[in-house]
Tab-separated table of C-alpha atoms in Angstrom:
chain	number	residue	atom	x	y	z
A	1	UNK	CA	-22.624	-11.994	29.556
A	2	UNK	CA	-21.247	-13.962	26.626
A	3	UNK	CA	-17.724	-15.294	25.922
A	4	UNK	CA	-15.365	-16.499	23.105
A	5	UNK	CA	-12.749	-19.222	23.624
A	6	UNK	CA	-10.091	-21.126	21.570
A	7	UNK	CA	-8.785	-24.649	22.391
A	8	UNK	CA	-5.975	-27.091	21.313
A	9	UNK	CA	-5.890	-30.937	21.058
A	10	UNK	CA	-2.951	-33.280	20.560
A	11	UNK	CA	-2.372	-36.469	18.531
A	12	UNK	CA	0.271	-39.069	19.418
A	13	UNK	CA	2.781	-40.267	16.841
A	14	UNK	CA	4.917	-43.409	16.900
A	15	UNK	CA	8.699	-43.323	16.633
A	16	UNK	CA	9.894	-44.594	13.253
A	17	UNK	CA	13.244	-45.633	14.720
A	18	UNK	CA	11.533	-48.447	16.639
A	19	UNK	CA	10.733	-50.318	13.402
A	20	UNK	CA	12.955	-52.398	11.161
A	21	UNK	CA	13.074	-50.662	7.825
A	22	UNK	CA	14.143	-53.671	5.749
A	23	UNK	CA	11.855	-56.336	7.173
A	24	UNK	CA	8.670	-57.105	9.070
A	25	UNK	CA	5.174	-58.006	7.966
A	26	UNK	CA	2.751	-56.027	5.845
A	27	UNK	CA	1.277	-54.337	8.927
A	28	UNK	CA	4.724	-53.065	9.881
A	29	UNK	CA	5.111	-51.613	6.407
A	30	UNK	CA	1.774	-49.850	6.686
A	31	UNK	CA	2.770	-48.395	10.049
A	32	UNK	CA	6.012	-47.209	8.518
A	33	UNK	CA	4.101	-45.364	5.805
A	34	UNK	CA	2.145	-43.584	8.528
A	35	UNK	CA	5.184	-42.532	10.540
A	36	UNK	CA	7.860	-41.286	8.179
A	37	UNK	CA	7.707	-38.869	5.303
A	38	UNK	CA	6.305	-40.871	2.398
A	39	UNK	CA	4.971	-39.180	-0.704
A	40	UNK	CA	2.881	-40.921	-3.337
A	41	UNK	CA	3.345	-39.185	-6.683
A	42	UNK	CA	0.992	-38.892	-9.620
A	43	UNK	CA	0.339	-42.111	-11.478
A	44	UNK	CA	2.755	-42.507	-14.440
A	45	UNK	CA	1.074	-41.768	-17.728
A	46	UNK	CA	-1.711	-39.681	-16.169
A	47	UNK	CA	-2.793	-36.498	-17.930
A	48	UNK	CA	-0.921	-33.455	-16.545
A	49	UNK	CA	-2.898	-30.392	-15.480
A	50	UNK	CA	-2.160	-27.031	-13.927
A	51	UNK	CA	-0.652	-28.455	-10.739
A	52	UNK	CA	1.533	-31.271	-9.492
A	53	UNK	CA	0.303	-33.117	-6.445
A	54	UNK	CA	0.992	-36.037	-4.114
A	55	UNK	CA	-0.434	-37.623	-0.975
A	56	UNK	CA	1.643	-37.147	2.151
A	57	UNK	CA	1.107	-40.009	4.588
A	58	UNK	CA	3.475	-38.439	7.086
A	59	UNK	CA	5.825	-35.458	6.943
A	60	UNK	CA	8.247	-33.710	9.266
A	61	UNK	CA	7.727	-30.016	9.900
A	62	UNK	CA	11.149	-29.220	8.406
A	63	UNK	CA	10.293	-31.077	5.211
A	64	UNK	CA	7.079	-29.125	4.846
A	65	UNK	CA	8.865	-25.847	5.643
A	66	UNK	CA	11.271	-26.536	2.789
A	67	UNK	CA	8.409	-27.505	0.485
A	68	UNK	CA	6.348	-24.365	1.026
A	69	UNK	CA	9.523	-22.357	0.433
A	70	UNK	CA	9.440	-23.949	-3.028
A	71	UNK	CA	5.801	-23.059	-3.722
A	72	UNK	CA	4.021	-26.134	-2.303
A	73	UNK	CA	0.872	-26.044	-0.143
A	74	UNK	CA	-1.186	-28.699	1.581
A	75	UNK	CA	-4.918	-29.302	1.765
A	76	UNK	CA	-5.360	-32.055	4.314
A	77	UNK	CA	-2.902	-34.752	3.286
A	78	UNK	CA	-2.830	-33.648	-0.331
A	79	UNK	CA	0.255	-31.552	-1.119
A	80	UNK	CA	0.270	-29.664	-4.410
A	81	UNK	CA	2.297	-27.174	-6.412
A	82	UNK	CA	0.824	-25.083	-9.253
A	83	UNK	CA	2.523	-25.195	-12.622
A	84	UNK	CA	2.997	-21.456	-12.703
A	85	UNK	CA	3.795	-20.915	-16.387
A	86	UNK	CA	0.827	-23.029	-17.523
A	87	UNK	CA	-2.060	-22.196	-15.227
A	88	UNK	CA	-4.470	-19.440	-16.194
A	89	UNK	CA	-4.146	-17.783	-12.775
A	90	UNK	CA	-0.591	-18.053	-11.408
A	91	UNK	CA	-0.565	-18.516	-7.630
A	92	UNK	CA	2.425	-16.984	-5.878
A	93	UNK	CA	3.302	-17.986	-2.329
A	94	UNK	CA	3.002	-14.928	-0.099
A	95	UNK	CA	4.358	-14.327	3.375
A	96	UNK	CA	3.935	-11.418	5.769
A	97	UNK	CA	6.689	-10.064	8.017
A	98	UNK	CA	4.868	-9.778	11.364
A	99	UNK	CA	7.738	-8.115	13.220
A	100	UNK	CA	7.376	-5.017	11.015
A	101	UNK	CA	3.617	-5.326	10.449
A	102	UNK	CA	1.400	-2.327	11.157
A	103	UNK	CA	-2.380	-2.721	10.828
A	104	UNK	CA	-3.940	-0.624	8.093
A	105	UNK	CA	-6.967	1.605	8.542
A	106	UNK	CA	-9.304	-1.168	7.373
A	107	UNK	CA	-7.643	-3.659	9.759
A	108	UNK	CA	-8.143	-1.292	12.686
A	109	UNK	CA	-11.766	-0.897	11.689
A	110	UNK	CA	-12.300	-4.655	11.956
A	111	UNK	CA	-10.606	-4.845	15.370
A	112	UNK	CA	-12.608	-1.906	16.731
A	113	UNK	CA	-15.782	-3.460	15.389
A	114	UNK	CA	-15.044	-6.638	17.343
A	115	UNK	CA	-14.314	-4.647	20.524
A	116	UNK	CA	-17.566	-2.702	20.231
A	117	UNK	CA	-19.485	-5.924	19.729
A	118	UNK	CA	-17.892	-7.572	22.757
A	119	UNK	CA	-18.158	-4.514	25.004
A	120	UNK	CA	-21.570	-3.148	24.080
A	121	UNK	CA	-23.129	-5.767	21.813
A	122	UNK	CA	-23.117	-3.333	18.879
A	123	UNK	CA	-23.815	-4.963	15.519
A	124	UNK	CA	-22.704	-2.932	12.482
A	125	UNK	CA	-25.384	-1.963	10.023
A	126	UNK	CA	-25.283	-3.531	6.567
A	127	UNK	CA	-23.577	-6.685	5.365
A	128	UNK	CA	-19.851	-7.103	5.954
A	129	UNK	CA	-19.461	-10.572	4.440
A	130	UNK	CA	-17.291	-9.380	1.549
A	131	UNK	CA	-15.306	-6.802	3.479
A	132	UNK	CA	-11.917	-8.551	3.120
A	133	UNK	CA	-12.377	-8.570	-0.646
A	134	UNK	CA	-13.838	-5.094	-1.042
A	135	UNK	CA	-10.774	-3.156	0.085
A	136	UNK	CA	-8.095	-3.205	-2.547
A	137	UNK	CA	-4.434	-3.220	-1.658
A	138	UNK	CA	-3.904	0.260	-3.048
A	139	UNK	CA	-6.753	1.612	-0.917
A	140	UNK	CA	-5.252	0.081	2.220
A	141	UNK	CA	-1.819	1.513	1.564
A	142	UNK	CA	-3.235	4.920	0.669
A	143	UNK	CA	-5.253	4.873	3.861
A	144	UNK	CA	-2.123	4.239	5.909
A	145	UNK	CA	-0.274	7.164	4.375
A	146	UNK	CA	-3.291	9.434	4.696
A	147	UNK	CA	-3.551	8.622	8.396
A	148	UNK	CA	0.159	9.233	8.977
A	149	UNK	CA	0.098	12.484	7.055
A	150	UNK	CA	-2.945	13.676	8.972
A	151	UNK	CA	-1.312	12.977	12.323
A	152	UNK	CA	1.908	14.719	11.305
A	153	UNK	CA	0.165	17.793	9.959
A	154	UNK	CA	-2.118	18.119	12.961
A	155	UNK	CA	0.946	18.130	15.203
A	156	UNK	CA	2.535	20.829	13.055
A	157	UNK	CA	-0.635	22.880	13.204
A	158	UNK	CA	-0.759	22.615	16.974
A	159	UNK	CA	2.835	23.732	17.310
A	160	UNK	CA	2.284	26.524	14.854
A	161	UNK	CA	-0.867	27.600	16.662
A	162	UNK	CA	1.025	27.981	19.937
A	163	UNK	CA	3.724	30.005	18.210
A	164	UNK	CA	1.157	32.210	16.501
A	165	UNK	CA	-0.688	32.867	19.766
A	166	UNK	CA	2.530	33.810	21.504
A	167	UNK	CA	3.634	36.085	18.684
A	168	UNK	CA	0.299	37.809	18.507
A	169	UNK	CA	0.254	38.403	22.241
A	170	UNK	CA	3.718	39.943	22.111
A	171	UNK	CA	2.588	42.153	19.235
A	172	UNK	CA	-0.757	42.955	20.857
A	173	UNK	CA	-0.405	46.703	20.328
A	174	UNK	CA	-0.571	46.326	16.561
A	175	UNK	CA	-3.048	43.475	16.272
A	176	UNK	CA	-6.804	43.071	16.611
A	177	UNK	CA	-8.574	40.419	18.649
A	178	UNK	CA	-10.329	38.976	15.635
A	179	UNK	CA	-7.153	38.239	13.693
A	180	UNK	CA	-5.847	35.339	15.812
A	181	UNK	CA	-9.291	33.772	15.717
A	182	UNK	CA	-9.450	34.076	11.943
A	183	UNK	CA	-5.975	32.623	11.527
A	184	UNK	CA	-6.624	29.620	13.776
A	185	UNK	CA	-9.962	29.052	12.148
A	186	UNK	CA	-8.279	28.821	8.757
A	187	UNK	CA	-5.893	26.258	10.195
A	188	UNK	CA	-8.789	24.196	11.527
A	189	UNK	CA	-10.326	24.164	8.069
A	190	UNK	CA	-7.049	22.894	6.688
A	191	UNK	CA	-7.050	20.104	9.277
A	192	UNK	CA	-10.573	19.128	8.220
A	193	UNK	CA	-9.448	19.020	4.623
A	194	UNK	CA	-6.582	16.723	5.571
A	195	UNK	CA	-9.028	14.230	7.006
A	196	UNK	CA	-10.195	13.475	3.482
A	197	UNK	CA	-6.856	11.790	2.728
A	198	UNK	CA	-5.257	14.513	0.634
A	199	UNK	CA	-1.426	14.473	0.651
A	200	UNK	CA	0.184	16.565	3.316
A	201	UNK	CA	3.112	17.877	1.315
A	202	UNK	CA	0.832	20.211	-0.628
A	203	UNK	CA	-0.332	22.027	2.544
A	204	UNK	CA	1.405	25.297	3.446
A	205	UNK	CA	0.137	26.945	6.621
A	206	UNK	CA	1.468	30.491	6.266
A	207	UNK	CA	-0.713	33.563	6.410
A	208	UNK	CA	0.773	36.763	5.034
A	209	UNK	CA	-0.362	39.663	7.268
A	210	UNK	CA	-1.586	42.930	5.848
A	211	UNK	CA	0.934	45.786	5.911
A	212	UNK	CA	1.193	47.172	9.428
A	213	UNK	CA	-1.115	44.523	10.938
A	214	UNK	CA	-0.325	41.304	12.764
A	215	UNK	CA	2.876	39.340	13.201
A	216	UNK	CA	5.211	38.469	10.349
A	217	UNK	CA	5.314	34.683	10.402
A	218	UNK	CA	8.367	34.596	8.170
A	219	UNK	CA	10.394	35.853	11.153
A	220	UNK	CA	10.997	34.050	14.470
A	221	UNK	CA	8.427	34.951	17.139
A	222	UNK	CA	9.298	37.576	19.728
A	223	UNK	CA	10.140	36.294	23.181
A	224	UNK	CA	8.587	37.473	26.412
A	225	UNK	CA	10.711	39.271	28.997
A	226	UNK	CA	10.003	36.535	31.536
A	227	UNK	CA	11.423	33.870	29.222
A	228	UNK	CA	14.488	35.985	28.546
A	229	UNK	CA	15.136	36.326	32.292
A	230	UNK	CA	14.825	32.556	32.749
A	231	UNK	CA	17.257	31.976	29.926
A	232	UNK	CA	19.811	34.393	31.428
A	233	UNK	CA	19.532	32.597	34.768
A	234	UNK	CA	20.068	29.241	33.099
A	235	UNK	CA	23.176	30.440	31.276
A	236	UNK	CA	24.556	31.914	34.500
A	237	UNK	CA	24.054	28.614	36.307
A	238	UNK	CA	25.788	26.752	33.480
A	239	UNK	CA	28.836	28.997	33.865
A	240	UNK	CA	28.947	28.463	37.636
A	241	UNK	CA	28.250	24.717	37.730
A	242	UNK	CA	27.378	23.037	34.420
A	243	UNK	CA	26.254	19.827	36.151
A	244	UNK	CA	24.718	20.188	39.620
A	245	UNK	CA	22.902	23.508	39.734
A	246	UNK	CA	21.651	23.161	36.182
A	247	UNK	CA	20.036	19.844	37.102
A	248	UNK	CA	18.386	21.524	40.059
A	249	UNK	CA	17.128	24.280	37.812
A	250	UNK	CA	15.654	21.756	35.399
A	251	UNK	CA	14.132	19.832	38.288
A	252	UNK	CA	12.024	22.891	39.078
A	253	UNK	CA	10.390	22.467	35.686
A	254	UNK	CA	12.376	25.015	33.680
A	255	UNK	CA	13.217	23.943	30.105
A	256	UNK	CA	16.926	23.903	29.235
A	257	UNK	CA	16.390	24.866	25.613
A	258	UNK	CA	16.253	28.349	24.108
A	259	UNK	CA	13.064	27.384	22.262
A	260	UNK	CA	9.915	25.795	23.579
A	261	UNK	CA	9.667	22.036	22.935
A	262	UNK	CA	7.610	20.895	19.986
A	263	UNK	CA	4.452	18.934	20.494
A	264	UNK	CA	4.952	15.161	20.444
A	265	UNK	CA	3.245	13.206	17.684
A	266	UNK	CA	0.679	10.606	18.704
A	267	UNK	CA	2.118	7.094	18.550
A	268	UNK	CA	-0.237	4.638	16.773
A	269	UNK	CA	-1.488	1.697	18.795
A	270	UNK	CA	0.239	-1.607	18.192
A	271	UNK	CA	-1.583	-4.666	16.893
A	272	UNK	CA	-1.519	-6.174	20.385
A	273	UNK	CA	-2.967	-3.004	21.904
A	274	UNK	CA	-5.911	-3.177	19.528
A	275	UNK	CA	-6.539	-6.915	19.932
A	276	UNK	CA	-6.088	-7.232	23.680
A	277	UNK	CA	-7.697	-3.961	24.735
A	278	UNK	CA	-9.357	-4.474	28.098
A	279	UNK	CA	-13.135	-4.778	28.194
A	280	UNK	CA	-15.462	-3.417	30.900
A	281	UNK	CA	-16.543	-5.784	33.645
A	282	UNK	CA	-20.100	-5.682	32.367
A	283	UNK	CA	-19.148	-6.485	28.762
A	284	UNK	CA	-22.002	-7.838	26.658
A	285	UNK	CA	-19.989	-10.757	25.231
A	286	UNK	CA	-16.912	-12.806	26.047
A	287	UNK	CA	-14.533	-14.096	23.362
A	288	UNK	CA	-12.195	-16.980	24.242
A	289	UNK	CA	-9.364	-18.292	22.128
A	290	UNK	CA	-8.038	-21.880	22.474
A	291	UNK	CA	-5.626	-23.944	20.394
A	292	UNK	CA	-5.559	-27.731	19.847
A	293	UNK	CA	-2.992	-29.883	18.114
A	294	UNK	CA	-4.929	-31.744	15.425
A	295	UNK	CA	-4.390	-34.730	13.178
A	296	UNK	CA	-2.551	-33.985	9.932
A	297	UNK	CA	0.331	-35.388	7.873
A	298	UNK	CA	2.714	-33.197	9.877
A	299	UNK	CA	4.467	-34.954	12.752
A	300	UNK	CA	4.137	-33.126	16.061
A	301	UNK	CA	7.466	-32.101	17.553
A	302	UNK	CA	8.308	-30.439	20.871
A	303	UNK	CA	12.039	-29.595	20.807
A	304	UNK	CA	13.439	-27.753	23.843
A	305	UNK	CA	14.370	-24.706	21.769
A	306	UNK	CA	11.003	-24.566	20.001
A	307	UNK	CA	7.767	-22.804	20.953
A	308	UNK	CA	5.988	-23.921	24.109
A	309	UNK	CA	3.115	-25.387	22.088
A	310	UNK	CA	5.524	-27.305	19.840
A	311	UNK	CA	5.450	-27.721	16.063
A	312	UNK	CA	2.653	-29.313	14.058
A	313	UNK	CA	-0.905	-28.644	12.915
A	314	UNK	CA	-3.365	-26.848	15.185
A	315	UNK	CA	-7.035	-25.934	15.353
A	316	UNK	CA	-7.601	-22.444	16.735
A	317	UNK	CA	-11.151	-22.374	18.020
A	318	UNK	CA	-13.063	-19.135	18.613
A	319	UNK	CA	-15.685	-19.480	21.341
A	320	UNK	CA	-18.293	-16.772	21.807
A	321	UNK	CA	-20.251	-17.081	25.040
A	322	UNK	CA	-19.629	-20.832	25.117
A	323	UNK	CA	-20.543	-21.347	21.456
A	324	UNK	CA	-17.938	-22.137	18.823
A	325	UNK	CA	-18.240	-19.683	15.925
A	326	UNK	CA	-14.992	-20.209	13.959
A	327	UNK	CA	-12.060	-22.597	13.559
A	328	UNK	CA	-8.762	-21.660	11.993
A	329	UNK	CA	-6.314	-24.336	10.858
A	330	UNK	CA	-2.645	-23.378	11.100
A	331	UNK	CA	0.694	-25.153	10.783
A	332	UNK	CA	3.438	-24.078	13.191
A	333	UNK	CA	6.728	-24.698	11.388
A	334	UNK	CA	10.380	-23.962	12.218
A	335	UNK	CA	10.359	-20.568	10.470
A	336	UNK	CA	6.720	-19.564	10.265
A	337	UNK	CA	3.072	-19.885	11.115
A	338	UNK	CA	1.297	-21.078	7.976
A	339	UNK	CA	-2.423	-20.357	7.652
A	340	UNK	CA	-4.215	-23.318	6.053
A	341	UNK	CA	-7.872	-22.272	6.108
A	342	UNK	CA	-10.681	-20.868	8.252
A	343	UNK	CA	-14.310	-21.889	8.558
A	344	UNK	CA	-16.891	-20.000	10.591
A	345	UNK	CA	-20.562	-19.645	11.423
A	346	UNK	CA	-22.097	-17.422	8.704
A	347	UNK	CA	-24.370	-15.857	11.313
A	348	UNK	CA	-21.287	-13.953	12.527
A	349	UNK	CA	-19.988	-12.835	9.164
A	350	UNK	CA	-20.672	-9.234	10.214
A	351	UNK	CA	-17.559	-9.495	12.437
A	352	UNK	CA	-15.270	-10.038	9.409
A	353	UNK	CA	-13.830	-13.149	11.037
A	354	UNK	CA	-11.503	-13.808	8.087
A	355	UNK	CA	-9.646	-10.541	8.640
A	356	UNK	CA	-9.898	-10.786	12.417
A	357	UNK	CA	-8.424	-14.300	12.522
A	358	UNK	CA	-5.555	-13.283	10.228
A	359	UNK	CA	-4.670	-10.402	12.556
A	360	UNK	CA	-4.848	-12.733	15.558
A	361	UNK	CA	-2.528	-15.173	13.806
A	362	UNK	CA	-0.047	-12.409	12.988
A	363	UNK	CA	-0.035	-11.390	16.659
A	364	UNK	CA	0.396	-15.058	17.606
A	365	UNK	CA	3.428	-15.318	15.312
A	366	UNK	CA	4.991	-12.341	17.063
A	367	UNK	CA	4.348	-14.040	20.385
A	368	UNK	CA	6.058	-17.259	19.225
A	369	UNK	CA	9.018	-15.254	17.945
A	370	UNK	CA	9.785	-14.069	21.478
A	371	UNK	CA	10.659	-17.675	22.442
A	372	UNK	CA	11.844	-18.993	19.059
A	373	UNK	CA	13.705	-16.252	17.202
A	374	UNK	CA	13.831	-17.997	13.801
A	375	UNK	CA	10.025	-18.255	13.736
A	376	UNK	CA	9.338	-14.840	12.288
A	377	UNK	CA	7.029	-15.135	9.260
A	378	UNK	CA	3.327	-15.591	8.608
A	379	UNK	CA	2.486	-17.506	5.429
A	380	UNK	CA	-0.894	-16.662	3.919
A	381	UNK	CA	-1.072	-19.228	1.136
A	382	UNK	CA	-1.238	-18.021	-2.459
A	383	UNK	CA	-1.507	-14.500	-3.835
A	384	UNK	CA	-3.327	-14.303	-7.189
A	385	UNK	CA	-2.794	-10.909	-8.746
A	386	UNK	CA	-4.954	-11.654	-11.786
A	387	UNK	CA	-7.981	-12.378	-9.573
A	388	UNK	CA	-9.407	-9.171	-7.999
A	389	UNK	CA	-11.001	-11.065	-5.104
A	390	UNK	CA	-7.703	-12.757	-4.210
A	391	UNK	CA	-5.538	-9.623	-4.096
A	392	UNK	CA	-6.608	-8.713	-0.562
A	393	UNK	CA	-3.696	-10.704	0.917
A	394	UNK	CA	-1.407	-7.961	-0.312
A	395	UNK	CA	-2.940	-5.652	2.324
A	396	UNK	CA	-0.933	-7.335	5.066
A	397	UNK	CA	2.354	-5.490	4.737
A	398	UNK	CA	5.271	-5.703	4.633
A	399	UNK	CA	5.035	-8.919	2.637
A	400	UNK	CA	7.050	-10.876	0.076
A	401	UNK	CA	6.273	-13.039	-2.943
A	402	UNK	CA	8.211	-16.174	-3.853
A	403	UNK	CA	10.023	-16.157	-7.192
A	404	UNK	CA	8.672	-19.208	-9.084
A	405	UNK	CA	12.028	-19.945	-10.741
A	406	UNK	CA	14.770	-19.244	-8.199
A	407	UNK	CA	12.661	-19.559	-5.005
A	408	UNK	CA	13.929	-16.390	-3.367
A	409	UNK	CA	11.658	-13.913	-1.583
A	410	UNK	CA	11.073	-10.523	-3.168
A	411	UNK	CA	9.179	-7.592	-1.559
A	412	UNK	CA	5.715	-7.335	-3.057
A	413	UNK	CA	6.246	-3.671	-4.000
A	414	UNK	CA	8.948	-4.762	-6.437
A	415	UNK	CA	6.717	-7.471	-7.931
A	416	UNK	CA	3.542	-5.494	-8.608
A	417	UNK	CA	4.793	-3.531	-11.665
A	418	UNK	CA	5.755	-6.785	-13.396
A	419	UNK	CA	2.443	-8.441	-12.498
A	420	UNK	CA	0.549	-5.546	-14.069
A	421	UNK	CA	2.175	-6.415	-17.392
A	422	UNK	CA	2.158	-10.219	-17.217
A	423	UNK	CA	0.341	-12.869	-15.170
A	424	UNK	CA	3.449	-15.008	-14.905
A	425	UNK	CA	6.658	-13.317	-13.766
A	426	UNK	CA	10.128	-14.207	-12.629
A	427	UNK	CA	10.655	-11.819	-9.715
A	428	UNK	CA	14.387	-12.358	-9.345
A	429	UNK	CA	15.944	-9.638	-11.495
A	430	UNK	CA	19.333	-11.375	-11.672
A	431	UNK	CA	19.337	-13.213	-15.024
A	432	UNK	CA	22.201	-15.435	-13.877
A	433	UNK	CA	20.470	-16.583	-10.675
A	434	UNK	CA	19.325	-20.225	-10.508
A	435	UNK	CA	17.532	-22.465	-8.059
A	436	UNK	CA	20.192	-23.136	-5.410
A	437	UNK	CA	18.436	-26.325	-4.245
A	438	UNK	CA	17.772	-27.773	-7.694
A	439	UNK	CA	18.109	-31.519	-8.110
A	440	UNK	CA	21.734	-32.202	-9.115
A	441	UNK	CA	22.102	-35.816	-7.941
A	442	UNK	CA	18.845	-37.681	-8.644
A	443	UNK	CA	20.395	-41.064	-7.851
A	444	UNK	CA	20.515	-40.010	-4.178
A	445	UNK	CA	16.725	-39.605	-4.104
A	446	UNK	CA	15.141	-41.978	-1.558
A	447	UNK	CA	12.481	-44.470	-2.730
A	448	UNK	CA	10.214	-46.735	-0.689
A	449	UNK	CA	9.523	-49.833	-2.801
A	450	UNK	CA	8.351	-53.331	-1.769
A	451	UNK	CA	8.785	-52.654	1.957
A	452	UNK	CA	12.349	-51.469	1.455
A	453	UNK	CA	14.105	-48.131	1.314
A	454	UNK	CA	16.651	-47.645	-1.431
A	455	UNK	CA	18.303	-44.825	-3.380
A	456	UNK	CA	16.868	-44.124	-6.796
A	457	UNK	CA	20.151	-45.267	-8.396
A	458	UNK	CA	19.373	-48.805	-7.186
A	459	UNK	CA	15.642	-48.616	-7.815
A	460	UNK	CA	15.928	-47.579	-11.473
A	461	UNK	CA	17.933	-50.693	-12.316
A	462	UNK	CA	14.862	-52.781	-11.462
A	463	UNK	CA	12.530	-50.770	-13.707
A	464	UNK	CA	11.894	-51.220	-17.410
A	465	UNK	CA	9.173	-48.634	-17.940
A	466	UNK	CA	10.782	-45.519	-19.501
A	467	UNK	CA	7.990	-43.263	-18.218
A	468	UNK	CA	8.931	-44.144	-14.634
A	469	UNK	CA	12.251	-42.300	-14.867
A	470	UNK	CA	10.558	-39.167	-16.236
A	471	UNK	CA	8.058	-39.135	-13.344
A	472	UNK	CA	10.732	-39.565	-10.668
A	473	UNK	CA	12.985	-36.894	-12.172
A	474	UNK	CA	10.032	-34.496	-12.301
A	475	UNK	CA	9.381	-35.189	-8.620
A	476	UNK	CA	13.040	-34.490	-7.816
A	477	UNK	CA	12.980	-31.170	-9.655
A	478	UNK	CA	9.815	-30.067	-7.829
A	479	UNK	CA	10.834	-30.925	-4.255
A	480	UNK	CA	14.532	-30.000	-4.556
A	481	UNK	CA	17.680	-31.890	-3.660
A	482	UNK	CA	17.396	-31.606	0.153
A	483	UNK	CA	13.860	-32.930	0.389
A	484	UNK	CA	14.456	-35.658	-2.187
A	485	UNK	CA	17.196	-37.109	0.051
A	486	UNK	CA	15.133	-36.887	3.276
A	487	UNK	CA	11.675	-37.895	2.088
A	488	UNK	CA	10.648	-41.294	0.812
A	489	UNK	CA	8.913	-41.471	-2.569
A	490	UNK	CA	6.478	-44.375	-2.517
A	491	UNK	CA	6.526	-46.469	-5.690
A	492	UNK	CA	4.052	-49.332	-6.058
């Protein structure tokens, strides 16, 4: 038997309040840079490119939450923001809403593939390395609707079949035995046709009988004498005692309605049902999932009203039969779980670990939400509509894209028509809307300079280089007013 496991490790952080901010030796200053949010901006006079970036020596989880809600992302300690209207491939921050998320047909296929591998050791034929990229967003959405339509129509056919059987039995004197069989057979063929994904609204299951033969389906079915007697008894009981005796009558299994109940539609399995489906005792493999707090620029926090694991950066390790096969890096922030990246053993690419880990992280976000209600989003990094291989993130719905000008979230369905016409788009349709957190008071920006913290209004009086002011004001416009007052911009 084999197994898969995931583990978590923790890093200790010092308390910045224990240091004197305006004094101390050089070592104290270096420790300070490692314990509070300090950002080193691009060197003044350097050649600009398609992104703005800075090194984060240390950062609170709230600061980073506010930054990614303005289009920033981190790679290790490097934090960067694409210049959206200049880059060849605009990168829009995308987030999924896990509380409303329903796995698509392709997602379910990946989860079932993992279950079959763990339970029976089945390895799918062919290469699945590019599976996350192969399925386009439109295909995934169409697959969802096709599945829903198929389930709905099959339920209607079942109900209709019961009604047809009953009607034909009541009209048995005028019907032939072959006719019900032929009618139901035609319905089965319709059901098979629906499996191909054709829309359900075009299907009409009505068979016009030949004159003098069969039941007229345009009229309500005839009722049997036994059912009529039961109905009369029910009505009599209602007149005598609407509450007590009617309940006793229903308790005997008699329906209270004049018409037979319709067949219930099959409820689709939830994401958790698919992921945590029980395996047989003699399963071929065992998958274990552990989480470790890891070193990153984000300061680990464990507030009493936060998730049990706390906030910070984590390694999610996937262990298969005692062997590590994948590691996902995530940031747990006040409002979201942010996926940083995943690396895995290529020998197990047939399990589509990229898709599988994303679905596990969505389920994990839902789990965290039960304890911390404001933590309700799953950030997937950047969505690049102009790159076919980077559009797969749009399969995880419902999801939103971040407007690059006003920094409000807009449902992806509303953004796609604009992206088809232009690579760069302002998603906010209100022409009067502006960035609510734009830098309005740059002099309040906090600077760390020569082992001292000071507002930019004081710092700029000591500077004679005109390019320095342009660089600092650009920084303020990119991070927003709130972050500029909380974070320290390191100036050498």
